[in-house]
Amino acid sequence: MMEESITITGNGNICLEGYLNRQETGKALVLAHPHPLYGGNMDVPLICRMAACFQSAGIATLRFNFRGTCGSSGEFDNGRGEQDDVRNALAFLSDQGYDQLFLAGYSFGSWVNAHVVSAGVDVCDHIMVSPPAALLSFDQVEQLPNTGLIITGENDDLAPVYLIEDLLSKWKITPQMSVISNADHFYVGALDELGDILLDYLQS
């Protein structure tokens, strides 16, 4: 996947490093990575696989490192400042001329994104991979419009199906729910199946 290195500037002189893949469709995606205190960053294999799927569907992608992660400035902010990071990434894409914005996140990234969408940031589609309902509270997420797809693993202890279903009932939404057999939170050996699910969804 052809990507260019970019810098996203935000509040408090925060500078975020990222990689942008450009497309001519007017559609673009922000990808949010897993928890940085547990090794999460924009280069984890699942984030890269998701980016490749969106690119194959003609959607530009922006994957970036949250504040305090790798080469991004600032410090980890327990999800508060990270919500601003997502907003600034979406604004960056708007400034690049993209007018149809998508949002996707994996684990901690999906938790951050959920708060952004619940607060009223409008996106064309919102995709969650392994929202960590057993680890982080979604109590402040009161609504989740335009959520089209949720993926989790059958053996994902951090994002178990029953807790996700409870959240969907609370939010009164009915996205496509895909559960990958024998997969845990890290999708070892299951990235191909996850990619197939995502591509089928994007092309449907």
PDB file of C-alpha atoms in Angstrom:
ATOM      1  CA  MET A   1       0.000   0.000   0.000  1.00  0.00           C
ATOM      2  CA  MET A   2       1.399   3.361  -1.041  1.00  0.00           C
ATOM      3  CA  GLU A   3       1.362   5.794   1.850  1.00  0.00           C
ATOM      4  CA  GLU A   4       2.988   9.120   2.581  1.00  0.00           C
ATOM      5  CA  SER A   5       4.232  10.285   5.941  1.00  0.00           C
ATOM      6  CA  ILE A   6       2.163  13.160   7.370  1.00  0.00           C
ATOM      7  CA  THR A   7       1.937  15.215  10.553  1.00  0.00           C
ATOM      8  CA  ILE A   8      -1.352  16.143  12.224  1.00  0.00           C
ATOM      9  CA  THR A   9      -1.267  19.212  14.438  1.00  0.00           C
ATOM     10  CA  GLY A  10      -3.733  19.730  17.257  1.00  0.00           C
ATOM     11  CA  ASN A  11      -4.488  21.527  20.481  1.00  0.00           C
ATOM     12  CA  GLY A  12      -1.675  22.204  22.922  1.00  0.00           C
ATOM     13  CA  ASN A  13       1.027  21.939  20.252  1.00  0.00           C
ATOM     14  CA  ILE A  14       0.411  18.209  19.924  1.00  0.00           C
ATOM     15  CA  CYS A  15       1.898  16.756  16.737  1.00  0.00           C
ATOM     16  CA  LEU A  16       0.810  13.297  15.638  1.00  0.00           C
ATOM     17  CA  GLU A  17       2.703  11.166  13.156  1.00  0.00           C
ATOM     18  CA  GLY A  18       0.730   9.238  10.595  1.00  0.00           C
ATOM     19  CA  TYR A  19       0.549   7.656   7.154  1.00  0.00           C
ATOM     20  CA  LEU A  20      -1.916   8.736   4.490  1.00  0.00           C
ATOM     21  CA  ASN A  21      -2.971   6.704   1.467  1.00  0.00           C
ATOM     22  CA  ARG A  22      -4.687   8.922  -1.096  1.00  0.00           C
ATOM     23  CA  GLN A  23      -7.652   7.923  -3.252  1.00  0.00           C
ATOM     24  CA  GLU A  24      -9.674   9.895  -5.809  1.00  0.00           C
ATOM     25  CA  THR A  25     -13.135   8.915  -4.558  1.00  0.00           C
ATOM     26  CA  GLY A  26     -13.703  11.614  -1.951  1.00  0.00           C
ATOM     27  CA  LYS A  27     -13.956   8.890   0.696  1.00  0.00           C
ATOM     28  CA  ALA A  28     -11.439   8.623   3.529  1.00  0.00           C
ATOM     29  CA  LEU A  29     -11.015   6.665   6.755  1.00  0.00           C
ATOM     30  CA  VAL A  30      -9.363   7.390  10.091  1.00  0.00           C
ATOM     31  CA  LEU A  31      -7.989   4.271  11.803  1.00  0.00           C
ATOM     32  CA  ALA A  32      -7.468   4.255  15.581  1.00  0.00           C
ATOM     33  CA  HIS A  33      -5.002   1.783  17.080  1.00  0.00           C
ATOM     34  CA  PRO A  34      -5.034  -0.368  20.258  1.00  0.00           C
ATOM     35  CA  HIS A  35      -3.939   0.721  23.731  1.00  0.00           C
ATOM     36  CA  PRO A  36      -0.493   2.363  23.604  1.00  0.00           C
ATOM     37  CA  LEU A  37       0.420   1.269  27.131  1.00  0.00           C
ATOM     38  CA  TYR A  38       0.114  -2.356  25.983  1.00  0.00           C
ATOM     39  CA  GLY A  39       2.121  -2.038  22.799  1.00  0.00           C
ATOM     40  CA  GLY A  40      -0.581  -0.643  20.527  1.00  0.00           C
ATOM     41  CA  ASN A  41       0.387   1.656  17.667  1.00  0.00           C
ATOM     42  CA  MET A  42      -0.505   2.368  14.048  1.00  0.00           C
ATOM     43  CA  ASP A  43       1.794  -0.389  12.775  1.00  0.00           C
ATOM     44  CA  VAL A  44       0.168  -3.394  14.452  1.00  0.00           C
ATOM     45  CA  PRO A  45      -0.706  -6.005  11.800  1.00  0.00           C
ATOM     46  CA  LEU A  46      -4.475  -5.751  12.256  1.00  0.00           C
ATOM     47  CA  ILE A  47      -4.481  -1.980  11.672  1.00  0.00           C
ATOM     48  CA  CYS A  48      -2.354  -2.421   8.554  1.00  0.00           C
ATOM     49  CA  ARG A  49      -4.674  -5.169   7.280  1.00  0.00           C
ATOM     50  CA  MET A  50      -7.719  -2.963   7.830  1.00  0.00           C
ATOM     51  CA  ALA A  51      -6.036  -0.116   5.971  1.00  0.00           C
ATOM     52  CA  ALA A  52      -5.310  -2.393   3.015  1.00  0.00           C
ATOM     53  CA  CYS A  53      -8.957  -3.510   2.877  1.00  0.00           C
ATOM     54  CA  PHE A  54     -10.275   0.038   2.779  1.00  0.00           C
ATOM     55  CA  GLN A  55      -7.731   0.988   0.135  1.00  0.00           C
ATOM     56  CA  SER A  56      -8.850  -1.958  -1.998  1.00  0.00           C
ATOM     57  CA  ALA A  57     -12.390  -0.582  -1.736  1.00  0.00           C
ATOM     58  CA  GLY A  58     -11.264   2.819  -3.029  1.00  0.00           C
ATOM     59  CA  ILE A  59     -11.262   4.564   0.338  1.00  0.00           C
ATOM     60  CA  ALA A  60      -8.288   6.683   1.402  1.00  0.00           C
ATOM     61  CA  THR A  61      -6.806   5.765   4.769  1.00  0.00           C
ATOM     62  CA  LEU A  62      -5.143   7.691   7.556  1.00  0.00           C
ATOM     63  CA  ARG A  63      -3.540   5.647  10.308  1.00  0.00           C
ATOM     64  CA  PHE A  64      -1.768   7.591  13.020  1.00  0.00           C
ATOM     65  CA  ASN A  65      -0.184   7.255  16.438  1.00  0.00           C
ATOM     66  CA  PHE A  66      -2.061   8.667  19.411  1.00  0.00           C
ATOM     67  CA  ARG A  67      -0.320  11.308  21.530  1.00  0.00           C
ATOM     68  CA  GLY A  68       2.657   9.946  23.434  1.00  0.00           C
ATOM     69  CA  THR A  69       2.913   6.910  21.163  1.00  0.00           C
ATOM     70  CA  CYS A  70       6.146   6.293  19.229  1.00  0.00           C
ATOM     71  CA  GLY A  71       6.949   9.552  17.377  1.00  0.00           C
ATOM     72  CA  SER A  72       3.802  11.481  18.326  1.00  0.00           C
ATOM     73  CA  SER A  73       4.319  14.229  20.895  1.00  0.00           C
ATOM     74  CA  GLY A  74       2.519  14.606  24.207  1.00  0.00           C
ATOM     75  CA  GLU A  75       1.574  12.020  26.798  1.00  0.00           C
ATOM     76  CA  PHE A  76      -1.043   9.303  27.115  1.00  0.00           C
ATOM     77  CA  ASP A  77      -4.265  10.896  28.406  1.00  0.00           C
ATOM     78  CA  ASN A  78      -6.471   7.936  29.359  1.00  0.00           C
ATOM     79  CA  GLY A  79      -8.710   8.424  26.340  1.00  0.00           C
ATOM     80  CA  ARG A  80      -9.586  12.096  26.829  1.00  0.00           C
ATOM     81  CA  GLY A  81      -6.915  13.761  24.720  1.00  0.00           C
ATOM     82  CA  GLU A  82      -7.024  10.784  22.385  1.00  0.00           C
ATOM     83  CA  GLN A  83     -10.577  11.786  21.437  1.00  0.00           C
ATOM     84  CA  ASP A  84      -9.164  15.136  20.324  1.00  0.00           C
ATOM     85  CA  ASP A  85      -6.549  13.226  18.329  1.00  0.00           C
ATOM     86  CA  VAL A  86      -9.308  11.447  16.399  1.00  0.00           C
ATOM     87  CA  ARG A  87     -11.162  14.713  15.801  1.00  0.00           C
ATOM     88  CA  ASN A  88      -7.971  16.326  14.528  1.00  0.00           C
ATOM     89  CA  ALA A  89      -7.315  13.372  12.224  1.00  0.00           C
ATOM     90  CA  LEU A  90     -10.814  13.709  10.748  1.00  0.00           C
ATOM     91  CA  ALA A  91     -10.272  17.463  10.338  1.00  0.00           C
ATOM     92  CA  PHE A  92      -6.987  16.742   8.555  1.00  0.00           C
ATOM     93  CA  LEU A  93      -8.818  14.592   6.017  1.00  0.00           C
ATOM     94  CA  SER A  94     -11.465  17.275   5.525  1.00  0.00           C
ATOM     95  CA  ASP A  95      -8.709  19.801   4.857  1.00  0.00           C
ATOM     96  CA  GLN A  96      -7.327  17.411   2.231  1.00  0.00           C
ATOM     97  CA  GLY A  97     -10.648  17.634   0.377  1.00  0.00           C
ATOM     98  CA  TYR A  98     -12.289  14.401   1.501  1.00  0.00           C
ATOM     99  CA  ASP A  99     -15.996  14.917   2.152  1.00  0.00           C
ATOM    100  CA  GLN A 100     -17.124  11.368   3.011  1.00  0.00           C
ATOM    101  CA  LEU A 101     -15.422  10.342   6.231  1.00  0.00           C
ATOM    102  CA  PHE A 102     -15.274   6.900   7.826  1.00  0.00           C
ATOM    103  CA  LEU A 103     -14.052   5.891  11.267  1.00  0.00           C
ATOM    104  CA  ALA A 104     -12.722   2.529  12.409  1.00  0.00           C
ATOM    105  CA  GLY A 105     -10.878   1.380  15.487  1.00  0.00           C
ATOM    106  CA  TYR A 106      -9.466  -1.717  17.108  1.00  0.00           C
ATOM    107  CA  SER A 107      -9.746  -2.375  20.861  1.00  0.00           C
ATOM    108  CA  PHE A 108      -8.817   0.854  22.719  1.00  0.00           C
ATOM    109  CA  GLY A 109      -9.111   2.693  19.406  1.00  0.00           C
ATOM    110  CA  SER A 110     -12.717   1.562  19.026  1.00  0.00           C
ATOM    111  CA  TRP A 111     -13.444   2.768  22.569  1.00  0.00           C
ATOM    112  CA  VAL A 112     -12.008   6.209  21.800  1.00  0.00           C
ATOM    113  CA  ASN A 113     -13.921   6.394  18.515  1.00  0.00           C
ATOM    114  CA  ALA A 114     -17.177   5.440  20.231  1.00  0.00           C
ATOM    115  CA  HIS A 115     -16.905   8.458  22.516  1.00  0.00           C
ATOM    116  CA  VAL A 116     -16.203  10.724  19.542  1.00  0.00           C
ATOM    117  CA  VAL A 117     -19.225   9.461  17.598  1.00  0.00           C
ATOM    118  CA  SER A 118     -21.462   9.545  20.668  1.00  0.00           C
ATOM    119  CA  ALA A 119     -20.497  13.194  21.217  1.00  0.00           C
ATOM    120  CA  GLY A 120     -21.933  14.091  17.824  1.00  0.00           C
ATOM    121  CA  VAL A 121     -19.106  13.846  15.314  1.00  0.00           C
ATOM    122  CA  ASP A 122     -20.803  12.776  12.091  1.00  0.00           C
ATOM    123  CA  VAL A 123     -19.242  10.063   9.929  1.00  0.00           C
ATOM    124  CA  CYS A 124     -20.613   8.056   7.012  1.00  0.00           C
ATOM    125  CA  ASP A 125     -19.814   4.750   8.681  1.00  0.00           C
ATOM    126  CA  HIS A 126     -18.348   3.621  11.981  1.00  0.00           C
ATOM    127  CA  ILE A 127     -16.677   0.219  12.340  1.00  0.00           C
ATOM    128  CA  MET A 128     -15.525  -1.403  15.573  1.00  0.00           C
ATOM    129  CA  VAL A 129     -13.127  -4.316  15.994  1.00  0.00           C
ATOM    130  CA  SER A 130     -13.075  -5.875  19.466  1.00  0.00           C
ATOM    131  CA  PRO A 131     -14.603  -3.024  21.475  1.00  0.00           C
ATOM    132  CA  PRO A 132     -13.106  -3.849  24.914  1.00  0.00           C
ATOM    133  CA  ALA A 133     -16.303  -3.871  26.960  1.00  0.00           C
ATOM    134  CA  ALA A 134     -14.760  -6.134  29.617  1.00  0.00           C
ATOM    135  CA  LEU A 135     -11.837  -3.747  30.176  1.00  0.00           C
ATOM    136  CA  LEU A 136     -13.097  -0.195  29.619  1.00  0.00           C
ATOM    137  CA  SER A 137     -16.424   1.402  30.482  1.00  0.00           C
ATOM    138  CA  PHE A 138     -18.775   2.483  27.715  1.00  0.00           C
ATOM    139  CA  ASP A 139     -21.161   4.105  30.216  1.00  0.00           C
ATOM    140  CA  GLN A 140     -20.621   7.583  28.760  1.00  0.00           C
ATOM    141  CA  VAL A 141     -21.399   6.393  25.236  1.00  0.00           C
ATOM    142  CA  GLU A 142     -25.106   7.174  25.033  1.00  0.00           C
ATOM    143  CA  GLN A 143     -25.647   6.699  21.312  1.00  0.00           C
ATOM    144  CA  LEU A 144     -23.708   5.271  18.403  1.00  0.00           C
ATOM    145  CA  PRO A 145     -25.301   6.284  15.087  1.00  0.00           C
ATOM    146  CA  ASN A 146     -23.985   5.100  11.713  1.00  0.00           C
ATOM    147  CA  THR A 147     -22.285   2.069  13.233  1.00  0.00           C
ATOM    148  CA  GLY A 148     -22.413  -0.494  10.453  1.00  0.00           C
ATOM    149  CA  LEU A 149     -20.089  -3.339  11.455  1.00  0.00           C
ATOM    150  CA  ILE A 150     -18.696  -4.845  14.639  1.00  0.00           C
ATOM    151  CA  ILE A 151     -16.155  -7.678  14.570  1.00  0.00           C
ATOM    152  CA  THR A 152     -14.978  -9.694  17.548  1.00  0.00           C
ATOM    153  CA  GLY A 153     -13.452 -13.075  18.250  1.00  0.00           C
ATOM    154  CA  GLU A 154     -15.269 -16.068  19.664  1.00  0.00           C
ATOM    155  CA  ASN A 155     -12.603 -16.329  22.381  1.00  0.00           C
ATOM    156  CA  ASP A 156     -12.037 -12.607  22.908  1.00  0.00           C
ATOM    157  CA  ASP A 157     -12.079 -12.151  26.688  1.00  0.00           C
ATOM    158  CA  LEU A 158     -11.838  -8.355  26.414  1.00  0.00           C
ATOM    159  CA  ALA A 159     -14.650  -8.012  23.877  1.00  0.00           C
ATOM    160  CA  PRO A 160     -17.005 -10.918  24.597  1.00  0.00           C
ATOM    161  CA  VAL A 161     -20.080 -11.257  22.434  1.00  0.00           C
ATOM    162  CA  TYR A 162     -22.559 -11.082  25.309  1.00  0.00           C
ATOM    163  CA  LEU A 163     -21.233  -7.728  26.550  1.00  0.00           C
ATOM    164  CA  ILE A 164     -21.256  -6.273  23.047  1.00  0.00           C
ATOM    165  CA  GLU A 165     -24.838  -7.440  22.569  1.00  0.00           C
ATOM    166  CA  ASP A 166     -25.789  -5.724  25.832  1.00  0.00           C
ATOM    167  CA  LEU A 167     -24.279  -2.483  24.512  1.00  0.00           C
ATOM    168  CA  LEU A 168     -26.110  -2.785  21.197  1.00  0.00           C
ATOM    169  CA  SER A 169     -29.370  -3.163  23.084  1.00  0.00           C
ATOM    170  CA  LYS A 170     -28.567  -0.043  25.115  1.00  0.00           C
ATOM    171  CA  TRP A 171     -27.701   1.943  21.991  1.00  0.00           C
ATOM    172  CA  LYS A 172     -30.694   0.570  20.079  1.00  0.00           C
ATOM    173  CA  ILE A 173     -28.648  -0.176  16.964  1.00  0.00           C
ATOM    174  CA  THR A 174     -28.431  -3.270  14.764  1.00  0.00           C
ATOM    175  CA  PRO A 175     -25.094  -3.282  12.947  1.00  0.00           C
ATOM    176  CA  GLN A 176     -23.722  -6.341  11.206  1.00  0.00           C
ATOM    177  CA  MET A 177     -22.119  -8.440  13.943  1.00  0.00           C
ATOM    178  CA  SER A 178     -19.389 -10.829  12.815  1.00  0.00           C
ATOM    179  CA  VAL A 179     -17.841 -13.294  15.265  1.00  0.00           C
ATOM    180  CA  ILE A 180     -14.679 -15.062  14.121  1.00  0.00           C
ATOM    181  CA  SER A 181     -14.469 -18.663  15.329  1.00  0.00           C
ATOM    182  CA  ASN A 182     -11.560 -19.524  17.642  1.00  0.00           C
ATOM    183  CA  ALA A 183     -10.140 -15.985  17.459  1.00  0.00           C
ATOM    184  CA  ASP A 184      -8.981 -14.144  20.561  1.00  0.00           C
ATOM    185  CA  HIS A 185      -8.366 -10.419  21.092  1.00  0.00           C
ATOM    186  CA  PHE A 186      -5.176 -10.476  19.025  1.00  0.00           C
ATOM    187  CA  TYR A 187      -6.558 -12.372  16.005  1.00  0.00           C
ATOM    188  CA  VAL A 188      -3.491 -14.581  15.692  1.00  0.00           C
ATOM    189  CA  GLY A 189      -4.087 -16.733  12.630  1.00  0.00           C
ATOM    190  CA  ALA A 190      -7.378 -14.954  11.939  1.00  0.00           C
ATOM    191  CA  LEU A 191      -6.316 -11.812  10.062  1.00  0.00           C
ATOM    192  CA  ASP A 192      -7.240 -13.296   6.685  1.00  0.00           C
ATOM    193  CA  GLU A 193     -10.777 -14.061   7.837  1.00  0.00           C
ATOM    194  CA  LEU A 194     -11.103 -10.615   9.386  1.00  0.00           C
ATOM    195  CA  GLY A 195      -9.937  -9.063   6.127  1.00  0.00           C
ATOM    196  CA  ASP A 196     -12.455 -11.101   4.138  1.00  0.00           C
ATOM    197  CA  ILE A 197     -15.300  -9.984   6.419  1.00  0.00           C
ATOM    198  CA  LEU A 198     -14.287  -6.357   6.097  1.00  0.00           C
ATOM    199  CA  LEU A 199     -13.892  -6.499   2.316  1.00  0.00           C
ATOM    200  CA  ASP A 200     -17.251  -8.227   1.870  1.00  0.00           C
ATOM    201  CA  TYR A 201     -18.869  -5.548   4.012  1.00  0.00           C
ATOM    202  CA  LEU A 202     -17.248  -2.669   2.136  1.00  0.00           C
ATOM    203  CA  GLN A 203     -18.161  -4.116  -1.256  1.00  0.00           C
ATOM    204  CA  SER A 204     -21.763  -4.954  -0.374  1.00  0.00           C
TER     205      SER A 204
END
